[in-house]
Short mmCIF file of C-alpha atoms in Angstrom, two decimals:
data_model
loop_
_atom_site.label_atom_id
_atom_site.label_comp_id
_atom_site.label_asym_id
_atom_site.label_seq_id
_atom_site.Cartn_x
_atom_site.Cartn_y
_atom_site.Cartn_z
CA UNK A 1 88.76 102.78 143.47
CA UNK A 2 91.61 100.41 142.65
CA UNK A 3 89.89 97.09 142.16
CA UNK A 4 91.40 93.72 142.92
CA UNK A 5 91.30 90.84 140.47
CA UNK A 6 90.31 91.58 136.90
CA UNK A 7 87.13 89.88 135.71
CA UNK A 8 87.02 89.64 131.95
CA UNK A 9 83.66 90.75 130.68
CA UNK A 10 81.97 87.93 128.79
CA UNK A 11 79.95 90.43 126.80
CA UNK A 12 81.48 93.47 125.15
CA UNK A 13 82.10 95.03 121.79
CA UNK A 14 83.05 91.60 120.42
CA UNK A 15 79.61 90.12 121.06
CA UNK A 16 77.75 92.89 119.22
CA UNK A 17 76.93 93.05 115.55
CA UNK A 18 78.57 95.82 113.53
CA UNK A 19 78.32 97.34 110.05
CA UNK A 20 79.98 95.32 107.25
CA UNK A 21 80.98 92.59 109.68
CA UNK A 22 81.25 89.98 106.94
CA UNK A 23 84.56 91.68 106.02
CA UNK A 24 85.41 94.07 108.85
CA UNK A 25 86.02 92.31 112.15
CA UNK A 26 86.59 95.41 114.26
CA UNK A 27 87.71 99.02 114.18
CA UNK A 28 89.60 100.74 116.94
CA UNK A 29 90.79 104.22 117.84
CA UNK A 30 93.67 105.06 120.18
CA UNK A 31 94.41 108.55 121.50
CA UNK A 32 97.89 109.17 122.94
CA UNK A 33 98.31 111.93 125.49
CA UNK A 34 101.07 113.06 127.83
CA UNK A 35 100.93 115.18 130.95
CA UNK A 36 102.65 118.54 130.84
CA UNK A 37 105.82 118.89 132.89
CA UNK A 38 106.44 115.14 133.31
CA UNK A 39 109.21 113.52 131.22
CA UNK A 40 107.99 111.03 128.61
CA UNK A 41 108.19 107.30 129.19
CA UNK A 42 111.73 106.86 127.87
CA UNK A 43 113.26 109.35 130.30
CA UNK A 44 111.14 108.84 133.34
CA UNK A 45 112.42 108.02 136.82
CA UNK A 46 110.50 106.02 139.40
CA UNK A 47 109.64 109.15 141.42
CA UNK A 48 108.15 110.88 138.40
CA UNK A 49 106.26 107.77 137.42
CA UNK A 50 104.77 107.51 140.93
CA UNK A 51 103.69 111.13 140.96
CA UNK A 52 102.14 110.75 137.52
CA UNK A 53 100.05 107.81 138.71
CA UNK A 54 99.10 109.79 141.79
CA UNK A 55 97.66 112.61 139.71
CA UNK A 56 95.96 110.08 137.45
CA UNK A 57 94.42 108.47 140.50
CA UNK A 58 93.16 111.87 141.62
CA UNK A 59 91.31 112.21 138.32
CA UNK A 60 90.10 108.61 138.13
CA UNK A 61 88.46 108.89 141.56
CA UNK A 62 85.82 111.11 140.00
CA UNK A 63 84.68 108.18 137.87
CA UNK A 64 83.59 106.09 140.85
CA UNK A 65 80.18 104.62 140.29
CA UNK A 66 80.08 105.24 136.55
CA UNK A 67 80.88 101.68 135.53
CA UNK A 68 84.66 101.96 135.31
CA UNK A 69 87.19 99.75 137.06
CA UNK A 70 90.79 100.71 137.72
CA UNK A 71 93.55 98.12 138.07
CA UNK A 72 97.23 98.12 138.88
CA UNK A 73 98.52 95.94 136.07
CA UNK A 74 101.54 94.59 137.93
CA UNK A 75 99.37 93.25 140.71
CA UNK A 76 97.10 91.37 138.30
CA UNK A 77 97.73 87.67 137.75
CA UNK A 78 99.66 86.80 134.60
CA UNK A 79 96.59 85.08 133.13
CA UNK A 80 94.47 88.19 133.74
CA UNK A 81 97.08 90.38 132.11
CA UNK A 82 97.27 88.06 129.11
CA UNK A 83 93.52 88.27 128.65
CA UNK A 84 93.81 92.06 128.50
CA UNK A 85 96.61 91.60 125.96
CA UNK A 86 94.55 89.20 123.86
CA UNK A 87 91.74 91.74 123.82
CA UNK A 88 94.17 94.31 122.46
CA UNK A 89 94.51 96.69 125.40
CA UNK A 90 98.05 95.80 126.48
CA UNK A 91 101.23 94.58 124.88
CA UNK A 92 101.68 90.87 125.54
CA UNK A 93 104.58 91.35 127.95
CA UNK A 94 105.01 89.28 131.09
CA UNK A 95 106.37 92.03 133.35
CA UNK A 96 106.45 95.79 133.05
CA UNK A 97 109.40 97.86 134.26
CA UNK A 98 107.33 100.66 135.70
CA UNK A 99 104.00 100.52 137.45
CA UNK A 100 101.18 100.70 134.94
CA UNK A 101 97.49 101.00 135.48
CA UNK A 102 94.46 100.42 133.33
CA UNK A 103 91.01 101.93 133.47
CA UNK A 104 88.34 99.89 131.78
CA UNK A 105 84.59 100.22 131.44
CA UNK A 106 82.56 97.19 132.42
CA UNK A 107 81.11 96.76 128.94
CA UNK A 108 84.60 97.50 127.51
CA UNK A 109 83.28 100.45 125.57
CA UNK A 110 86.50 102.32 126.30
CA UNK A 111 89.72 101.72 128.18
CA UNK A 112 92.77 103.76 129.09
CA UNK A 113 96.28 102.57 129.92
CA UNK A 114 98.42 104.86 132.07
CA UNK A 115 102.19 105.06 132.16
CA UNK A 116 102.73 102.80 129.16
CA UNK A 117 104.62 103.99 126.08
CA UNK A 118 102.74 107.28 126.56
CA UNK A 119 101.35 108.68 129.79
CA UNK A 120 97.81 107.96 128.64
CA UNK A 121 96.51 105.92 125.80
CA UNK A 122 92.78 105.87 125.46
CA UNK A 123 91.40 103.07 123.37
CA UNK A 124 88.04 102.00 122.11
CA UNK A 125 87.31 98.95 119.96
CA UNK A 126 84.05 98.39 118.10
CA UNK A 127 82.59 95.55 116.10
CA UNK A 128 82.54 96.04 112.35
CA UNK A 129 83.27 99.29 110.58
CA UNK A 130 82.49 101.88 113.26
CA UNK A 131 85.29 104.43 113.58
CA UNK A 132 83.02 107.30 114.50
CA UNK A 133 81.50 105.33 117.32
CA UNK A 134 84.93 104.35 118.62
CA UNK A 135 86.21 107.91 118.31
CA UNK A 136 83.25 109.32 120.24
CA UNK A 137 83.89 106.89 123.09
CA UNK A 138 87.58 107.87 123.19
CA UNK A 139 86.77 111.54 122.90
CA UNK A 140 84.44 111.48 125.89
CA UNK A 141 87.16 109.95 128.05
CA UNK A 142 89.73 112.37 126.63
CA UNK A 143 87.52 115.34 127.56
CA UNK A 144 87.15 113.95 131.05
CA UNK A 145 90.93 113.82 131.56
CA UNK A 146 91.50 117.11 129.78
CA UNK A 147 89.52 118.79 132.53
CA UNK A 148 91.63 117.23 135.26
CA UNK A 149 95.15 116.97 133.83
CA UNK A 150 97.14 119.37 131.67
CA UNK A 151 98.22 117.73 128.44
CA UNK A 152 101.50 118.52 126.68
CA UNK A 153 100.41 120.46 123.62
CA UNK A 154 101.85 122.89 121.10
CA UNK A 155 99.54 124.86 118.82
CA UNK A 156 101.99 124.34 115.98
CA UNK A 157 102.35 120.55 116.16
CA UNK A 158 99.45 119.41 118.31
CA UNK A 159 99.56 116.90 121.15
CA UNK A 160 103.18 116.08 121.97
CA UNK A 161 103.94 112.41 122.34
CA UNK A 162 107.02 110.35 122.99
CA UNK A 163 106.71 108.66 119.62
CA UNK A 164 107.12 111.14 116.75
CA UNK A 165 104.72 109.18 114.55
CA UNK A 166 101.80 109.81 116.92
CA UNK A 167 102.56 113.52 117.53
CA UNK A 168 99.81 115.80 116.29
CA UNK A 169 96.32 114.49 116.84
CA UNK A 170 97.77 111.60 118.85
CA UNK A 171 95.23 109.44 117.09
CA UNK A 172 95.79 106.00 115.61
CA UNK A 173 92.92 104.27 113.91
CA UNK A 174 93.11 100.64 112.94
CA UNK A 175 90.77 98.23 111.28
CA UNK A 176 90.83 94.43 111.18
CA UNK A 177 89.83 93.04 107.82
CA UNK A 178 88.98 89.49 106.88
CA UNK A 179 90.00 88.92 103.27
CA UNK A 180 89.66 85.24 102.31
CA UNK A 181 88.27 85.95 98.83
CA UNK A 182 91.06 88.27 97.73
CA UNK A 183 93.66 85.84 99.01
CA UNK A 184 92.16 82.82 97.27
CA UNK A 185 91.96 84.76 94.00
CA UNK A 186 95.60 85.88 94.35
CA UNK A 187 94.52 89.52 94.50
CA UNK A 188 95.63 90.23 98.03
CA UNK A 189 98.93 91.88 97.12
CA UNK A 190 97.27 94.19 94.62
CA UNK A 191 94.79 95.25 97.24
CA UNK A 192 97.27 95.74 100.08
CA UNK A 193 99.58 97.75 97.82
CA UNK A 194 96.70 100.11 97.07
CA UNK A 195 96.05 100.54 100.76
CA UNK A 196 99.72 101.17 101.53
CA UNK A 197 99.81 103.80 98.78
CA UNK A 198 97.01 105.61 100.59
CA UNK A 199 99.45 106.05 103.48
CA UNK A 200 98.49 103.13 105.70
CA UNK A 201 100.44 100.36 107.35
CA UNK A 202 99.38 96.75 106.90
CA UNK A 203 100.22 93.73 109.03
CA UNK A 204 98.91 90.26 109.74
CA UNK A 205 96.12 89.75 112.22
CA UNK A 206 97.86 87.23 114.46
CA UNK A 207 101.33 88.57 114.86
CA UNK A 208 103.05 85.41 115.98
CA UNK A 209 101.90 83.58 112.86
CA UNK A 210 104.81 84.65 110.69
CA UNK A 211 104.89 82.93 107.38
CA UNK A 212 107.54 82.90 104.67
CA UNK A 213 105.05 84.09 102.13
CA UNK A 214 104.50 87.68 103.20
CA UNK A 215 101.13 88.14 101.61
CA UNK A 216 99.72 85.21 103.57
CA UNK A 217 98.27 85.82 106.99
CA UNK A 218 96.79 83.16 109.24
CA UNK A 219 93.00 83.17 109.01
CA UNK A 220 93.19 85.77 106.20
CA UNK A 221 93.07 88.56 108.78
CA UNK A 222 94.84 91.86 108.17
CA UNK A 223 95.20 94.98 110.27
CA UNK A 224 95.41 98.41 108.65
CA UNK A 225 96.33 101.55 110.55
CA UNK A 226 97.42 105.11 109.84
CA UNK A 227 101.19 105.55 109.93
CA UNK A 228 101.31 109.15 111.17
CA UNK A 229 98.99 111.22 113.33
CA UNK A 230 100.01 114.55 111.84
CA UNK A 231 98.96 116.31 108.66
CA UNK A 232 95.21 115.79 109.02
CA UNK A 233 92.49 116.47 111.55
CA UNK A 234 90.81 113.63 113.43
CA UNK A 235 87.79 113.99 111.15
CA UNK A 236 89.94 113.70 108.01
CA UNK A 237 91.79 110.68 109.38
CA UNK A 238 88.50 108.94 110.08
CA UNK A 239 87.25 109.75 106.57
CA UNK A 240 90.43 108.29 105.04
CA UNK A 241 90.23 105.16 107.18
CA UNK A 242 86.57 104.69 106.27
CA UNK A 243 87.34 105.15 102.61
CA UNK A 244 90.17 102.61 102.71
CA UNK A 245 88.02 100.12 104.62
CA UNK A 246 85.02 100.63 102.35
CA UNK A 247 87.17 100.11 99.26
CA UNK A 248 88.51 96.93 100.79
CA UNK A 249 85.01 95.72 101.61
CA UNK A 250 83.80 96.28 98.04
CA UNK A 251 86.88 94.67 96.54
CA UNK A 252 86.67 91.67 98.85
CA UNK A 253 82.98 91.08 98.11
CA UNK A 254 83.65 91.25 94.38
CA UNK A 255 86.42 88.72 94.84
CA UNK A 256 84.14 86.38 96.79
CA UNK A 257 81.37 86.59 94.19
CA UNK A 258 83.80 85.95 91.37
CA UNK A 259 85.49 83.11 93.25
CA UNK A 260 82.30 81.11 93.80
CA UNK A 261 81.38 81.42 90.11
CA UNK A 262 84.77 80.24 88.99
CA UNK A 263 85.64 77.52 91.49
CA UNK A 264 82.46 76.46 93.21
CA UNK A 265 83.48 72.84 93.69
CA UNK A 266 86.85 73.61 95.20
CA UNK A 267 85.51 76.30 97.53
CA UNK A 268 82.55 74.22 98.67
CA UNK A 269 84.86 71.33 99.35
CA UNK A 270 87.08 73.50 101.53
CA UNK A 271 84.17 75.00 103.44
CA UNK A 272 82.43 71.70 104.12
CA UNK A 273 85.69 70.11 105.24
CA UNK A 274 86.22 73.02 107.65
CA UNK A 275 82.66 72.59 108.93
CA UNK A 276 83.24 68.90 109.43
CA UNK A 277 86.33 69.53 111.49
CA UNK A 278 84.76 72.26 113.60
CA UNK A 279 81.74 70.05 114.28
CA UNK A 280 83.63 66.92 115.19
CA UNK A 281 87.06 67.88 116.49
CA UNK A 282 88.08 66.71 119.94
CA UNK A 283 91.39 68.58 120.22
CA UNK A 284 92.52 71.55 118.17
CA UNK A 285 95.29 74.17 118.31
CA UNK A 286 94.51 77.88 118.04
CA UNK A 287 96.19 78.18 114.65
CA UNK A 288 94.23 75.29 113.15
CA UNK A 289 90.98 76.55 114.63
CA UNK A 290 91.53 80.01 113.17
CA UNK A 291 92.16 78.54 109.73
CA UNK A 292 88.95 76.49 109.75
CA UNK A 293 86.88 79.25 111.31
CA UNK A 294 88.05 81.51 108.53
CA UNK A 295 86.87 79.06 105.88
CA UNK A 296 83.62 78.54 107.80
CA UNK A 297 83.04 82.27 107.85
CA UNK A 298 83.51 82.42 104.10
CA UNK A 299 80.90 79.66 103.91
CA UNK A 300 78.52 81.83 105.89
CA UNK A 301 78.85 84.47 103.16
CA UNK A 302 77.77 81.87 100.56
CA UNK A 303 74.96 80.61 102.85
CA UNK A 304 76.60 77.19 102.99
CA UNK A 305 76.97 76.76 106.73
CA UNK A 306 73.37 75.72 107.17
CA UNK A 307 72.76 77.24 110.58
CA UNK A 308 71.86 80.61 111.99
CA UNK A 309 75.29 81.54 113.33
CA UNK A 310 75.93 85.28 112.89
CA UNK A 311 79.15 86.95 111.73
CA UNK A 312 79.53 88.54 115.13
CA UNK A 313 79.51 85.12 116.80
CA UNK A 314 82.25 83.99 114.43
CA UNK A 315 84.28 87.17 114.95
CA UNK A 316 83.87 86.75 118.68
CA UNK A 317 85.13 83.18 118.45
CA UNK A 318 88.38 84.37 116.88
CA UNK A 319 88.98 86.34 120.08
CA UNK A 320 87.76 83.77 122.54
CA UNK A 321 89.68 80.76 121.31
CA UNK A 322 92.99 82.40 122.13
CA UNK A 323 95.07 80.64 124.74
CA UNK A 324 94.24 82.59 127.90
CA UNK A 325 90.59 83.09 127.05
CA UNK A 326 90.20 79.33 126.74
CA UNK A 327 92.07 78.78 129.99
CA UNK A 328 89.84 81.31 131.68
CA UNK A 329 86.55 79.91 130.44
CA UNK A 330 87.73 76.44 131.34
CA UNK A 331 88.75 77.24 134.90
CA UNK A 332 85.59 75.87 136.45
CA UNK A 333 85.68 72.43 134.91
CA UNK A 334 89.48 72.38 135.00
CA UNK A 335 89.66 68.89 133.54
CA UNK A 336 90.88 69.29 130.02
CA UNK A 337 94.05 70.50 128.43
CA UNK A 338 93.95 73.67 126.36
CA UNK A 339 93.42 72.12 122.93
CA UNK A 340 90.66 69.81 124.11
CA UNK A 341 88.94 72.66 125.93
CA UNK A 342 89.11 74.75 122.76
CA UNK A 343 87.56 71.95 120.71
CA UNK A 344 84.70 71.62 123.18
CA UNK A 345 84.18 75.36 123.33
CA UNK A 346 83.96 75.70 119.56
CA UNK A 347 81.52 72.81 119.25
CA UNK A 348 79.33 74.25 121.99
CA UNK A 349 79.13 77.64 120.35
CA UNK A 350 78.70 76.58 116.74
CA UNK A 351 76.72 73.36 117.10
CA UNK A 352 74.94 73.52 120.46
CA UNK A 353 72.24 71.03 119.43
CA UNK A 354 74.64 68.30 118.47
CA UNK A 355 74.07 66.09 121.53
CA UNK A 356 74.15 63.12 119.24
CA UNK A 357 77.81 63.61 118.47
CA UNK A 358 79.01 63.93 122.05
CA UNK A 359 81.94 61.63 122.51
CA UNK A 360 82.26 58.60 124.70
CA UNK A 361 83.77 60.53 127.60
CA UNK A 362 81.30 63.35 127.08
CA UNK A 363 84.04 65.85 126.25
CA UNK B 1 123.15 134.72 112.62
CA UNK B 2 125.90 132.63 114.23
CA UNK B 3 128.31 130.20 112.61
CA UNK B 4 126.98 126.61 112.20
CA UNK B 5 130.30 125.06 113.25
CA UNK B 6 131.65 127.10 116.18
CA UNK B 7 128.39 128.79 117.11
CA UNK B 8 130.12 132.03 118.18
CA UNK B 9 131.21 134.28 115.36
CA UNK B 10 129.03 136.09 112.84
CA UNK B 11 128.51 134.36 109.50
CA UNK B 12 130.54 135.26 106.43
CA UNK B 13 129.78 132.48 103.95
CA UNK B 14 126.38 130.95 103.10
CA UNK B 15 126.44 127.64 101.29
CA UNK B 16 123.33 126.04 99.79
CA UNK B 17 123.25 122.58 98.28
CA UNK B 18 120.20 121.37 96.40
CA UNK B 19 119.97 117.71 95.46
CA UNK B 20 116.61 116.86 93.99
CA UNK B 21 114.07 117.93 96.62
CA UNK B 22 116.51 118.03 99.48
CA UNK B 23 117.99 121.35 100.45
CA UNK B 24 120.95 121.89 102.78
CA UNK B 25 121.82 125.34 104.06
CA UNK B 26 125.11 125.93 105.87
CA UNK B 27 126.33 129.19 107.30
CA UNK B 28 129.92 129.52 108.50
CA UNK B 29 132.22 132.24 109.86
CA UNK B 30 135.51 133.41 108.46
CA UNK B 31 137.67 131.57 110.96
CA UNK B 32 135.94 128.19 110.55
CA UNK B 33 136.03 128.61 106.76
CA UNK B 34 139.77 129.02 106.92
CA UNK B 35 140.14 126.04 109.23
CA UNK B 36 138.13 123.83 106.89
CA UNK B 37 140.39 124.78 103.98
CA UNK B 38 138.24 127.32 102.13
CA UNK B 39 140.46 129.87 100.33
CA UNK B 40 139.61 133.30 98.99
CA UNK B 41 139.43 133.41 95.21
CA UNK B 42 141.39 135.53 92.79
CA UNK B 43 140.66 139.16 91.88
CA UNK B 44 139.02 139.92 95.22
CA UNK B 45 136.37 137.15 94.79
CA UNK B 46 135.65 136.02 98.37
CA UNK B 47 135.65 132.26 97.77
CA UNK B 48 137.65 129.83 95.67
CA UNK B 49 135.06 127.42 94.24
CA UNK B 50 137.59 124.60 93.83
CA UNK B 51 138.40 124.61 97.54
CA UNK B 52 134.68 124.57 98.40
CA UNK B 53 133.99 121.51 96.27
CA UNK B 54 137.02 119.74 97.70
CA UNK B 55 136.11 120.42 101.32
CA UNK B 56 132.31 120.50 101.25
CA UNK B 57 131.79 116.97 102.55
CA UNK B 58 134.00 117.67 105.54
CA UNK B 59 132.16 120.90 106.31
CA UNK B 60 128.85 119.05 106.19
CA UNK B 61 130.22 116.45 108.58
CA UNK B 62 131.44 119.13 111.01
CA UNK B 63 128.03 120.81 111.03
CA UNK B 64 126.28 117.48 111.56
CA UNK B 65 128.59 116.62 114.45
CA UNK B 66 127.80 119.87 116.12
CA UNK B 67 124.09 119.24 115.54
CA UNK B 68 124.31 115.79 117.06
CA UNK B 69 125.82 117.21 120.25
CA UNK B 70 122.82 119.46 120.78
CA UNK B 71 120.97 118.56 123.95
CA UNK B 72 117.44 119.10 125.18
CA UNK B 73 117.88 121.44 128.17
CA UNK B 74 115.09 119.78 130.17
CA UNK B 75 115.61 116.04 129.87
CA UNK B 76 119.18 115.84 128.57
CA UNK B 77 118.46 113.78 125.47
CA UNK B 78 120.97 114.48 122.68
CA UNK B 79 119.92 115.14 119.11
CA UNK B 80 121.79 112.05 117.98
CA UNK B 81 119.79 109.79 120.35
CA UNK B 82 116.61 111.49 119.29
CA UNK B 83 117.20 110.93 115.58
CA UNK B 84 118.08 107.29 116.17
CA UNK B 85 115.08 106.38 118.32
CA UNK B 86 112.49 108.78 116.88
CA UNK B 87 111.11 109.30 120.36
CA UNK B 88 111.12 112.49 122.38
CA UNK B 89 112.20 112.50 126.02
CA UNK B 90 109.94 115.33 127.13
CA UNK B 91 107.79 118.07 125.66
CA UNK B 92 110.75 120.43 125.50
CA UNK B 93 112.53 118.14 123.01
CA UNK B 94 109.96 119.44 120.54
CA UNK B 95 111.38 122.94 121.03
CA UNK B 96 115.01 121.90 121.12
CA UNK B 97 114.81 119.83 117.91
CA UNK B 98 111.98 121.76 116.33
CA UNK B 99 113.58 122.24 112.93
CA UNK B 100 114.23 118.54 112.46
CA UNK B 101 110.79 117.52 113.73
CA UNK B 102 108.98 119.95 111.46
CA UNK B 103 110.90 118.82 108.40
CA UNK B 104 110.35 115.16 109.35
CA UNK B 105 106.60 115.62 109.72
CA UNK B 106 106.44 117.75 106.61
CA UNK B 107 108.21 115.16 104.51
CA UNK B 108 106.48 112.07 105.90
CA UNK B 109 103.06 113.14 107.09
CA UNK B 110 102.30 116.14 104.88
CA UNK B 111 102.38 118.54 107.84
CA UNK B 112 101.33 122.17 107.13
CA UNK B 113 100.20 123.13 110.60
CA UNK B 114 97.99 121.58 113.26
CA UNK B 115 94.31 121.22 112.50
CA UNK B 116 93.01 118.76 115.08
CA UNK B 117 91.40 118.85 118.46
CA UNK B 118 92.99 121.02 121.11
CA UNK B 119 92.87 121.05 124.90
CA UNK B 120 90.16 123.15 126.47
CA UNK B 121 92.61 125.63 127.95
CA UNK B 122 94.63 126.31 124.78
CA UNK B 123 93.88 129.69 123.21
CA UNK B 124 94.23 128.45 119.68
CA UNK B 125 92.71 131.43 117.88
CA UNK B 126 95.22 133.89 119.30
CA UNK B 127 98.06 131.58 118.28
CA UNK B 128 96.68 131.26 114.76
CA UNK B 129 96.39 135.00 114.25
CA UNK B 130 99.97 135.46 115.48
CA UNK B 131 101.10 132.61 113.27
CA UNK B 132 99.38 134.13 110.24
CA UNK B 133 101.15 137.45 110.73
CA UNK B 134 104.55 135.83 111.11
CA UNK B 135 103.96 133.63 108.06
CA UNK B 136 103.03 136.71 106.02
CA UNK B 137 106.26 138.51 106.82
CA UNK B 138 108.33 135.35 106.28
CA UNK B 139 106.66 134.82 102.93
CA UNK B 140 107.44 138.39 101.86
CA UNK B 141 111.07 137.91 102.89
CA UNK B 142 111.37 134.61 101.02
CA UNK B 143 109.98 136.16 97.84
CA UNK B 144 112.34 139.09 98.18
CA UNK B 145 115.29 136.73 98.44
CA UNK B 146 114.01 134.69 95.50
CA UNK B 147 113.71 131.49 97.56
CA UNK B 148 110.73 130.24 95.64
CA UNK B 149 110.54 126.71 96.99
CA UNK B 150 110.43 127.93 100.57
CA UNK B 151 107.96 130.61 99.54
CA UNK B 152 105.63 128.03 98.04
CA UNK B 153 105.58 126.05 101.28
CA UNK B 154 105.01 129.21 103.34
CA UNK B 155 102.17 130.20 101.01
CA UNK B 156 100.53 126.78 101.54
CA UNK B 157 100.80 127.16 105.29
CA UNK B 158 99.45 130.69 105.16
CA UNK B 159 96.41 129.62 103.14
CA UNK B 160 95.89 126.75 105.57
CA UNK B 161 95.95 128.96 108.65
CA UNK B 162 93.77 131.63 107.00
CA UNK B 163 91.17 128.99 106.26
CA UNK B 164 91.29 127.84 109.90
CA UNK B 165 90.84 131.39 111.20
CA UNK B 166 87.94 132.01 108.88
CA UNK B 167 86.30 128.73 109.90
CA UNK B 168 86.77 129.18 113.66
CA UNK B 169 85.99 132.90 113.66
CA UNK B 170 82.49 132.33 112.40
#
């Protein structure tokens, strides 16, 4: 059932509404598994890697007709691969040493990458704070493969993985938080330190946006994930992640409420400027767009944006204005350069009724 | 028990160093002790403490070197490579470097035993019962030898596994 040519789904988890999505952009669960008797990725030869993919293919065949597609990653076009990377399923690498494959459900409810850093990594991403949902999707796929492949497992340690930090449950949970209020109040470090003390790792949302000031992240987006997969059961990990995320949500909302009382003029100014740019821009880079969208989203919280755009639309935009998504959605018209296409895309989504402001060349 | 340096002869001297929470146990044979400059003490006392303090660092290094040369029999990864990269080469690495892995997970992730999902085919209950019995006897031995810190950890693990058995048995 190897399918040619990846078609990025235009609807998926990112277009759905989720719990607490004014603060939580998305939550995801990854399960790492390895097949018994096959060396792990670091010590694998090409023969072993081929036979692994063969046995994977034997299992995947049983999924025919259930809405899954199976791709050989190396035979995908670079643009298609980059879209998968931007959606968070692959590492943004141009070429892979060994053959890798990906199994992905049409609605992107769950996906699995084979022969990556681990033999299998099953991933599910959900809108908003929805770890349980994501875990259930992963678990169903894990059960399916458990019946067809033998996983490397020790009753003492748990699932054995190449990376020591994922040994045990093999589970990594991560949550993307949007924290503009805490950052503007200068409380972000206090909050992140608390989260790190709970045993989590924190990093910026857009990894290539490194800034000198470590507590600043482009678009005020932060990703939190558990550092180790041992020492707790899946259930306990999920509880801890939910607790950390819920604390962050409460803290962030308090910050936002306090901020608007203290500096209404300054905040309103920033939000309306951002709105002005998003409504009227004709060319915009991804970094600039993310910054203004972030301010616009804060404005939505204060009911200042003046239209019926939902949080999920705004969260979805953060994903879809990335380089290869824009290139992909612009393939048909094919006229504009990336930044101009992005500007048009944003205007169309946020202000679809603004015919009046269409430019001279109708871009 | 075999010597930690040459790996052949029976052990004569046990050395334990405790620095804060970290505990190092070294066991060496008579011949290696002599080679590393440990002398017998006066009045029939088996070890001269001065020579131990002088040579302890070197003994530790020798033991570590031997450790680093250990190799996973399946995939050929050495212990040194494993420690550096933190990634296992195959499932057997987990057996070959078990002691290090357990202490790493214990220190960093609060490991006391596995309590997550398990593959359909794994007979986890039988393992847990066996594990409980072995923990019981190890705990008794640790108490007997007055190794209280180890005993406390074993007691935690024992309680943990007993709770699991009780939960799954019902």
